[in-house]
XYZ file of C-alpha atoms in Angstrom:
438
model
C 0.008 0.021 0.040
C 1.437 3.350 -1.030
C 1.468 6.384 1.287
C -1.203 8.212 -0.743
C -3.402 5.181 -0.580
C -2.962 5.014 3.168
C -4.546 8.431 3.443
C -7.768 7.521 1.712
C -10.851 6.782 3.935
C -11.566 3.106 4.223
C -8.079 2.055 2.954
C -6.752 -0.908 4.889
C -4.224 -0.086 7.638
C -0.772 -1.663 7.717
C -0.593 -5.328 8.671
C 1.644 -5.315 11.765
C 2.850 -8.883 11.104
C 3.445 -9.098 7.348
C 7.070 -10.093 6.613
C 10.198 -8.054 7.067
C 10.271 -8.205 10.855
C 7.571 -7.828 13.421
C 6.902 -4.168 14.331
C 4.380 -5.284 16.985
C 6.965 -7.129 18.966
C 9.416 -4.224 18.710
C 6.698 -1.782 19.707
C 5.904 -3.868 22.826
C 9.555 -3.979 23.853
C 10.013 -0.271 23.167
C 6.989 0.672 25.215
C 8.169 -1.546 28.067
C 11.551 -0.051 28.116
C 10.346 3.502 27.879
C 7.769 2.952 30.642
C 10.502 1.606 32.950
C 12.818 4.482 32.090
C 10.013 7.088 32.625
C 9.040 5.689 36.034
C 12.724 5.376 37.066
C 13.432 8.989 36.003
C 10.411 10.362 37.860
C 11.224 8.317 40.931
C 14.924 9.185 41.053
C 14.822 12.856 40.011
C 11.809 13.955 42.144
C 12.843 15.228 45.600
C 10.177 13.156 47.470
C 9.241 14.121 51.019
C 10.081 17.795 50.711
C 6.667 19.214 51.379
C 5.863 20.172 54.955
C 2.471 19.171 56.366
C 0.460 22.301 56.914
C 0.325 23.447 60.537
C -3.209 24.646 61.268
C -1.926 26.797 64.087
C -0.146 28.979 61.531
C -3.327 29.524 59.609
C -4.610 32.308 61.828
C -1.195 33.668 62.581
C -0.177 34.362 58.963
C -3.482 34.591 57.085
C -6.431 36.555 58.417
C -9.829 34.984 58.191
C -11.255 37.695 55.998
C -8.509 37.008 53.389
C -9.199 33.225 53.495
C -12.991 33.685 53.184
C -12.508 36.104 50.199
C -10.233 33.695 48.392
C -12.662 30.842 49.075
C -15.549 32.745 47.558
C -13.468 33.767 44.549
C -12.393 30.181 43.848
C -15.845 28.820 44.343
C -16.977 31.031 41.474
C -13.936 30.255 39.293
C -14.194 26.476 39.690
C -17.629 26.190 38.142
C -16.409 27.890 34.982
C -13.133 25.943 34.980
C -14.760 22.568 35.448
C -17.434 23.129 32.839
C -14.845 24.348 30.358
C -12.665 21.351 31.008
C -15.589 18.911 30.679
C -17.035 20.451 27.515
C -13.667 20.775 25.852
C -12.837 17.129 26.611
C -16.242 15.868 25.396
C -15.928 17.780 22.158
C -12.410 16.438 21.529
C -13.598 12.886 22.229
C -16.580 13.254 19.958
C -14.570 14.660 17.007
C -11.746 12.158 17.491
C -13.322 8.932 18.731
C -16.726 8.711 16.979
C -17.578 8.029 13.387
C -19.792 11.064 13.191
C -17.126 13.378 14.521
C -14.425 12.004 12.300
C -16.748 12.183 9.275
C -17.234 15.936 10.021
C -13.432 16.444 10.236
C -12.914 14.562 6.969
C -15.654 16.645 5.314
C -13.798 19.853 6.307
C -10.211 18.765 5.623
C -10.333 15.665 3.409
C -11.096 17.320 0.095
C -7.919 19.444 0.046
C -5.191 18.510 -2.403
C -2.059 18.012 -0.285
C -1.947 15.774 2.715
C -0.042 18.152 4.920
C -2.622 20.923 4.245
C -5.270 18.358 5.332
C -3.390 17.788 8.587
C -3.097 21.507 9.356
C -6.719 22.199 8.539
C -7.860 19.167 10.582
C -5.871 20.415 13.575
C -7.199 23.950 13.185
C -10.782 22.702 12.752
C -10.749 20.449 15.840
C -9.037 23.132 17.895
C -11.441 25.849 16.713
C -14.562 23.802 17.629
C -13.148 23.235 21.113
C -12.199 26.860 21.361
C -15.652 28.038 20.428
C -17.464 25.605 22.716
C -15.343 26.666 25.725
C -15.331 30.380 24.876
C -18.454 31.162 27.004
C -16.824 29.572 30.024
C -13.602 31.598 29.472
C -15.700 34.730 29.251
C -17.292 33.729 32.467
C -13.861 33.189 34.093
C -12.701 36.616 32.824
C -15.854 38.235 34.187
C -15.089 36.733 37.600
C -11.480 37.945 37.467
C -12.779 41.441 36.620
C -15.359 41.390 39.418
C -12.681 40.462 41.947
C -10.144 43.065 40.659
C -7.635 40.473 39.345
C -7.920 41.221 35.638
C -6.919 44.665 34.300
C -7.442 43.890 30.606
C -9.998 45.488 28.275
C -12.200 43.004 26.521
C -10.484 43.819 23.260
C -7.043 43.020 24.708
C -8.439 39.828 26.262
C -9.739 38.682 22.864
C -6.371 39.393 21.297
C -4.654 37.202 23.934
C -7.216 34.475 23.265
C -6.550 34.643 19.558
C -2.803 34.549 20.159
C -3.152 31.494 22.388
C -5.270 29.744 19.704
C -2.743 30.549 17.028
C 0.164 29.300 19.149
C -1.685 26.108 20.023
C -2.564 25.379 16.405
C 0.935 26.157 15.228
C 2.705 23.910 17.729
C 0.186 21.093 17.332
C 0.215 21.437 13.530
C 3.973 21.201 13.267
C 4.160 18.116 15.489
C 1.280 16.341 13.732
C 2.532 17.109 10.254
C 5.812 15.498 11.190
C 3.988 12.540 12.747
C 1.743 11.915 9.719
C 4.647 12.482 7.386
C 6.801 9.871 9.010
C 3.883 7.407 9.015
C 3.458 7.916 5.243
C 7.162 7.266 4.642
C 7.379 4.323 7.066
C 3.901 2.924 7.414
C 5.012 -0.144 9.420
C 7.783 1.310 11.533
C 6.799 4.978 11.989
C 6.622 4.706 15.777
C 10.481 4.583 16.132
C 11.498 7.776 14.269
C 8.255 9.487 15.333
C 8.846 8.712 19.035
C 12.412 10.042 18.786
C 11.258 13.095 16.834
C 8.476 14.012 19.301
C 10.868 13.571 22.240
C 13.305 15.911 20.621
C 10.537 18.398 19.856
C 9.311 18.393 23.487
C 12.832 18.852 24.756
C 13.635 21.657 22.338
C 10.381 23.557 22.966
C 11.039 23.613 26.683
C 14.052 25.859 25.980
C 12.669 27.690 22.950
C 9.494 28.743 24.799
C 11.081 31.753 26.614
C 12.504 33.022 23.309
C 9.645 32.301 20.927
C 6.430 32.162 22.916
C 6.839 34.489 25.938
C 7.369 37.628 23.774
C 4.077 36.919 22.024
C 2.165 37.653 25.246
C 4.473 40.068 27.194
C 6.943 42.840 26.568
C 10.154 42.946 28.551
C 12.357 45.853 29.552
C 15.660 45.810 31.490
C 15.232 46.690 35.107
C 16.677 50.116 35.897
C 20.185 50.035 37.339
C 19.137 50.402 40.908
C 19.812 48.705 44.294
C 17.223 45.929 43.863
C 18.740 44.958 40.481
C 22.238 44.823 42.029
C 21.021 42.793 44.925
C 19.288 40.219 42.678
C 22.343 39.863 40.447
C 24.583 39.560 43.548
C 22.302 36.890 44.967
C 22.435 34.911 41.683
C 26.233 35.145 41.648
C 26.389 33.971 45.307
C 24.231 31.072 44.266
C 26.554 30.242 41.297
C 23.667 30.661 38.852
C 24.782 32.626 35.771
C 22.293 35.383 35.030
C 22.590 37.633 32.008
C 20.011 40.280 32.817
C 17.122 41.313 35.084
C 13.961 42.063 33.087
C 10.618 43.500 33.963
C 7.520 42.071 32.293
C 4.515 44.359 31.574
C 2.114 42.000 33.434
C 0.089 44.893 34.838
C -1.689 45.430 31.532
C -3.211 42.031 32.041
C -3.440 41.263 35.792
C -2.709 42.348 39.323
C -1.010 38.995 40.069
C 2.487 39.035 41.515
C 5.177 36.724 40.111
C 8.809 36.384 39.092
C 10.779 33.644 37.310
C 14.101 32.643 35.794
C 14.099 31.808 32.045
C 16.667 30.867 29.438
C 19.675 28.516 29.525
C 23.229 28.766 30.804
C 24.825 32.156 30.437
C 21.677 33.483 28.722
C 19.469 32.969 31.825
C 17.594 36.029 32.942
C 15.548 36.961 35.955
C 12.115 38.140 34.995
C 10.017 40.192 37.487
C 6.387 41.197 37.026
C 6.052 44.986 37.126
C 3.154 44.412 39.574
C 5.742 42.972 42.017
C 7.695 46.244 42.034
C 4.815 48.457 43.101
C 4.387 47.774 46.843
C 6.304 44.519 47.557
C 9.168 44.906 50.095
C 12.571 44.249 48.481
C 13.281 41.378 50.909
C 10.139 39.589 49.772
C 11.123 40.158 46.120
C 14.491 38.613 46.856
C 12.773 35.658 48.493
C 10.657 35.088 45.434
C 13.624 35.278 43.092
C 15.697 33.036 45.369
C 12.956 30.416 44.910
C 13.257 30.750 41.144
C 17.045 30.535 41.329
C 16.462 27.219 43.116
C 14.837 25.895 39.956
C 17.827 27.018 37.868
C 20.280 25.662 40.473
C 18.700 22.222 40.423
C 18.177 22.144 36.631
C 14.448 21.677 37.068
C 13.628 22.755 33.513
C 16.149 20.300 32.048
C 14.943 17.481 34.345
C 11.281 18.131 33.480
C 12.176 18.261 29.813
C 13.956 14.943 29.945
C 11.081 13.241 31.791
C 8.530 14.856 29.475
C 10.456 13.786 26.370
C 10.687 10.152 27.466
C 7.027 10.185 28.384
C 6.077 11.686 25.084
C 8.082 9.049 23.200
C 6.338 6.350 25.247
C 2.848 7.698 24.276
C 3.822 7.953 20.566
C 4.951 4.316 20.513
C 1.758 3.318 22.360
C -0.210 5.224 19.749
C 1.020 2.716 17.135
C -1.113 0.031 18.806
C -4.204 2.302 18.660
C -3.601 3.262 14.996
C -3.065 -0.387 14.051
C -6.252 -1.632 15.678
C -9.433 -2.672 13.929
C -11.334 -0.321 16.207
C -9.729 2.705 14.572
C -10.392 1.317 11.109
C -14.080 0.798 12.035
C -14.088 4.537 12.802
C -13.150 5.180 9.166
C -9.455 6.008 9.788
C -7.011 3.923 7.807
C -4.026 4.492 10.137
C -1.585 7.144 11.233
C -0.865 7.958 7.567
C -4.486 9.202 7.198
C -4.495 12.941 7.800
C -7.773 12.675 9.663
C -6.028 10.552 12.224
C -4.831 13.747 13.816
C -8.314 14.162 15.344
C -7.865 10.776 17.083
C -4.485 11.914 18.378
C -5.816 15.193 19.724
C -8.677 13.389 21.482
C -6.310 10.902 23.100
C -3.940 13.730 24.046
C -6.778 15.611 25.829
C -7.669 12.455 27.678
C -4.022 11.709 28.695
C -3.549 15.271 30.004
C -6.434 14.752 32.376
C -5.338 11.252 33.440
C -1.751 12.349 33.955
C -2.670 15.532 35.833
C -2.471 14.099 39.405
C 0.922 12.540 38.734
C 2.351 15.645 37.134
C 0.933 17.852 39.891
C 2.361 15.566 42.597
C 5.855 15.720 41.095
C 5.589 19.534 40.564
C 4.617 20.136 44.210
C 7.774 18.336 45.428
C 9.962 20.307 43.016
C 8.408 23.599 44.119
C 8.925 22.668 47.790
C 12.617 22.014 47.088
C 12.860 25.440 45.483
C 11.309 26.937 48.663
C 13.866 25.242 50.790
C 16.608 26.517 48.502
C 15.261 30.062 48.912
C 15.433 29.688 52.721
C 19.019 28.474 52.555
C 20.060 31.191 50.168
C 18.412 34.134 51.932
C 18.372 32.802 55.473
C 15.141 34.802 55.902
C 12.091 32.702 56.789
C 10.185 35.795 57.869
C 10.294 37.201 54.330
C 9.105 33.846 52.926
C 6.156 33.939 55.293
C 5.508 37.503 54.248
C 5.694 36.489 50.556
C 2.962 33.864 51.062
C 0.769 36.401 52.828
C 1.389 39.115 50.229
C 0.965 36.848 47.199
C -2.070 35.094 48.673
C -3.781 38.379 49.175
C -2.839 39.807 45.710
C -3.374 36.581 43.734
C -6.363 35.428 45.817
C -4.552 32.125 46.364
C -6.530 29.240 47.676
C -5.111 28.708 51.149
C -7.402 25.765 51.883
C -8.094 23.993 48.533
C -10.459 20.970 48.526
C -8.595 17.740 48.600
C -9.522 16.585 45.140
C -8.571 19.956 43.635
C -5.156 19.790 45.354
C -4.476 16.233 44.168
C -5.603 16.831 40.561
C -4.426 20.368 39.799
C -2.249 21.919 42.500
C 1.217 22.460 40.973
C 2.540 24.123 44.133
C 2.263 23.324 47.842
C -0.529 25.294 49.526
C 0.409 28.650 51.113
C -0.123 26.980 54.506
C 2.355 24.204 53.682
C 4.878 26.787 52.487
C 4.722 28.949 55.639
C 4.944 25.752 57.689
C 8.177 24.847 55.949
C 9.493 28.358 56.651
C 8.543 28.041 60.317
C 10.156 24.644 60.661
C 13.304 25.885 59.027
C 13.473 28.814 61.445
C 12.969 26.460 64.400
C 15.673 24.093 63.150
C 18.216 26.809 62.680
C 17.469 28.378 65.977
C 18.089 25.021 67.531
C 21.510 24.984 65.984
C 20.838 22.607 63.122
C 22.749 23.185 59.811
């Protein structure tokens, strides 16, 4: 079967056992090895046991009840919109990618175009657009809540521009990855999972580092921080931490939000400290240094590189596992001939949406441990637990952080320890060092 024939609806998929080796056996072995490597990397590179159990006694000492109640009301409103958006987006993706009627609609939109790669791009754009339109009312709802609570500072026009940018970036990144995936499948219909897995792994790894250079400027403008005492203190702290930093930049976050944040982006000698301009308005310098020290902890421990490696291996595992799906009779009964069929991208997008949700608790669990390690690094670097406690109080008030998230929300979606867990760590660190511990 030629590659063009493979793209026709109803064309038979590749026989995984016909001569010239057995790709099914190789795929099983490859998946097995990659799963073991993924689990081993996650187990060995995650700093387990770093999170401090929240001390309820500190709740009233650091956070006032009015602040907690206000944040609880805010998140109660936001969650309804978030959950409905998540559910509707997932259902639409599953319908378009895993049902005959949905796939027939995708083929009707994209299948009549002349070139297969154009079909792939149009199919990706169509599936993404339907999901974008279905979830748009819920995102409008979320933005309305953010405005009501004084968190969003955008005009509706600026908000729509950001939404359009996010849509374009999503379609662009997905389109490139899926054009490569389908292209490899058309060249190597029986063995595509090997080069495709390697290619997707390389793409995931590369995008982790390209993101600050290519994507961040799409949404924010950056200016060098004026040559003042704070800038000097931040650069001196980075030098003391042996983290090479090229520049301190200020992001124009205030045109979008009142949230406070800072981060370190880039690689090696091109790393830069990025501070939200909102953070510079009223935040004490010692608290800004505590926030930046946390971010330096990520750079010091190579967290971006570690996450990129684990993410790349996981992505390769899923691509190889995708070979079994695309070789199955079930997919052919849906009217998709295999991975070489451009409409197969709708199946991939549906499964990707599902896997993001399934993997969310595991990703969040690992992320919380890594964030806790960065907190501990900040304490060691600054020696200032009081400022870390102050940071949590200041940021929780400004960002309306959920100090007491519901258990299921914490397990599924919390990428950071709770503010209570973080101030508990600071308190324990202070006690340990007062007691003479190193």
